[in-house]
């Protein structure tokens, strides 16, 4: 997968949405389990994206 491919851009958008959702859940909702879930999924998604780029 190249850096400017449509799949790469889609994964980046999903990462940003999950990251913003984690921040909102931490400050506005004060739901720590939801924060961990959203943040964890965002981090895993980003790691998978980097692995797909280099392999």
CSV table of N, CA, C and O in Angstrom, one decimal, residues 4-30:
chain,number,residue,atom,x,y,z
A,4,UNK,N,-0.3,7.5,-0.6
A,4,UNK,CA,-1.4,8.3,-1.1
A,4,UNK,C,-2.5,7.5,-1.6
A,4,UNK,O,-3.4,8.0,-2.4
A,5,UNK,N,-2.6,6.2,-1.3
A,5,UNK,CA,-3.6,5.4,-1.9
A,5,UNK,C,-5.0,5.7,-1.2
A,5,UNK,O,-5.0,6.2,0.0
A,6,UNK,N,-6.1,5.4,-1.8
A,6,UNK,CA,-7.4,5.6,-1.2
A,6,UNK,C,-7.6,4.8,0.1
A,6,UNK,O,-8.2,5.3,1.0
A,7,UNK,N,-7.0,3.6,0.2
A,7,UNK,CA,-7.2,2.8,1.4
A,7,UNK,C,-6.4,3.5,2.6
A,7,UNK,O,-6.9,3.6,3.7
A,8,UNK,N,-5.2,4.0,2.3
A,8,UNK,CA,-4.4,4.7,3.3
A,8,UNK,C,-5.2,5.9,3.8
A,8,UNK,O,-5.2,6.2,5.0
A,9,UNK,N,-5.8,6.7,2.9
A,9,UNK,CA,-6.5,7.9,3.3
A,9,UNK,C,-7.7,7.5,4.1
A,9,UNK,O,-8.0,8.2,5.1
A,10,UNK,N,-8.4,6.4,3.8
A,10,UNK,CA,-9.6,6.0,4.5
A,10,UNK,C,-9.2,5.5,5.9
A,10,UNK,O,-9.9,5.9,6.9
A,11,UNK,N,-8.1,4.8,6.1
A,11,UNK,CA,-7.6,4.4,7.4
A,11,UNK,C,-7.2,5.6,8.2
A,11,UNK,O,-7.5,5.6,9.4
A,12,UNK,N,-6.6,6.6,7.6
A,12,UNK,CA,-6.3,7.8,8.3
A,12,UNK,C,-7.5,8.5,8.8
A,12,UNK,O,-7.5,9.0,10.0
A,13,UNK,N,-8.5,8.6,8.0
A,13,UNK,CA,-9.8,9.3,8.4
A,13,UNK,C,-10.4,8.5,9.6
A,13,UNK,O,-10.9,9.1,10.6
A,14,UNK,N,-10.4,7.2,9.5
A,14,UNK,CA,-11.0,6.4,10.6
A,14,UNK,C,-10.2,6.6,11.9
A,14,UNK,O,-10.8,6.7,13.0
A,15,UNK,N,-8.9,6.6,11.8
A,15,UNK,CA,-8.0,6.9,12.9
A,15,UNK,C,-8.4,8.2,13.6
A,15,UNK,O,-8.5,8.3,14.8
A,16,UNK,N,-8.5,9.3,12.8
A,16,UNK,CA,-8.8,10.6,13.3
A,16,UNK,C,-10.2,10.6,14.0
A,16,UNK,O,-10.3,11.2,15.1
A,17,UNK,N,-11.2,9.9,13.4
A,17,UNK,CA,-12.5,9.9,14.0
A,17,UNK,C,-12.4,9.2,15.4
A,17,UNK,O,-13.0,9.6,16.3
A,18,UNK,N,-11.7,8.0,15.4
A,18,UNK,CA,-11.6,7.3,16.7
A,18,UNK,C,-10.8,8.1,17.7
A,18,UNK,O,-11.2,8.1,18.9
A,19,UNK,N,-9.8,8.8,17.3
A,19,UNK,CA,-9.0,9.6,18.2
A,19,UNK,C,-9.8,10.8,18.8
A,19,UNK,O,-9.8,11.0,20.0
A,20,UNK,N,-10.6,11.4,18.0
A,20,UNK,CA,-11.5,12.5,18.4
A,20,UNK,C,-12.6,12.0,19.3
A,20,UNK,O,-12.9,12.6,20.4
A,21,UNK,N,-13.1,10.8,19.0
A,21,UNK,CA,-14.1,10.2,19.8
A,21,UNK,C,-13.5,9.8,21.2
A,21,UNK,O,-14.2,9.9,22.2
A,22,UNK,N,-12.3,9.4,21.2
A,22,UNK,CA,-11.7,9.0,22.5
A,22,UNK,C,-11.5,10.3,23.4
A,22,UNK,O,-11.7,10.3,24.6
A,23,UNK,N,-11.1,11.4,22.8
A,23,UNK,CA,-10.9,12.6,23.5
A,23,UNK,C,-12.2,13.1,24.0
A,23,UNK,O,-12.3,13.5,25.2
A,24,UNK,N,-13.2,13.1,23.2
A,24,UNK,CA,-14.6,13.5,23.6
A,24,UNK,C,-15.1,12.6,24.8
A,24,UNK,O,-15.7,13.1,25.8
A,25,UNK,N,-14.9,11.3,24.6
A,25,UNK,CA,-15.4,10.4,25.7
A,25,UNK,C,-14.6,10.6,27.0
A,25,UNK,O,-15.2,10.4,28.1
A,26,UNK,N,-13.4,11.0,26.9
A,26,UNK,CA,-12.6,11.3,28.1
A,26,UNK,C,-13.0,12.5,28.9
A,26,UNK,O,-13.2,12.5,30.1
A,27,UNK,N,-13.2,13.6,28.1
A,27,UNK,CA,-13.5,14.9,28.7
A,27,UNK,C,-15.0,15.2,28.9
A,27,UNK,O,-15.4,15.7,30.0
A,28,UNK,N,-15.8,14.9,27.9
A,28,UNK,CA,-17.2,15.3,28.0
A,28,UNK,C,-18.0,14.2,28.7
A,28,UNK,O,-18.9,14.6,29.5
A,29,UNK,N,-17.8,13.0,28.3
A,29,UNK,CA,-18.7,11.9,28.9
A,29,UNK,C,-18.1,11.3,30.1
A,29,UNK,O,-18.9,10.8,31.0
A,30,UNK,N,-16.8,11.5,30.3
A,30,UNK,CA,-16.1,10.9,31.5
A,30,UNK,C,-16.3,9.4,31.6
A,30,UNK,O,-16.5,8.9,32.7
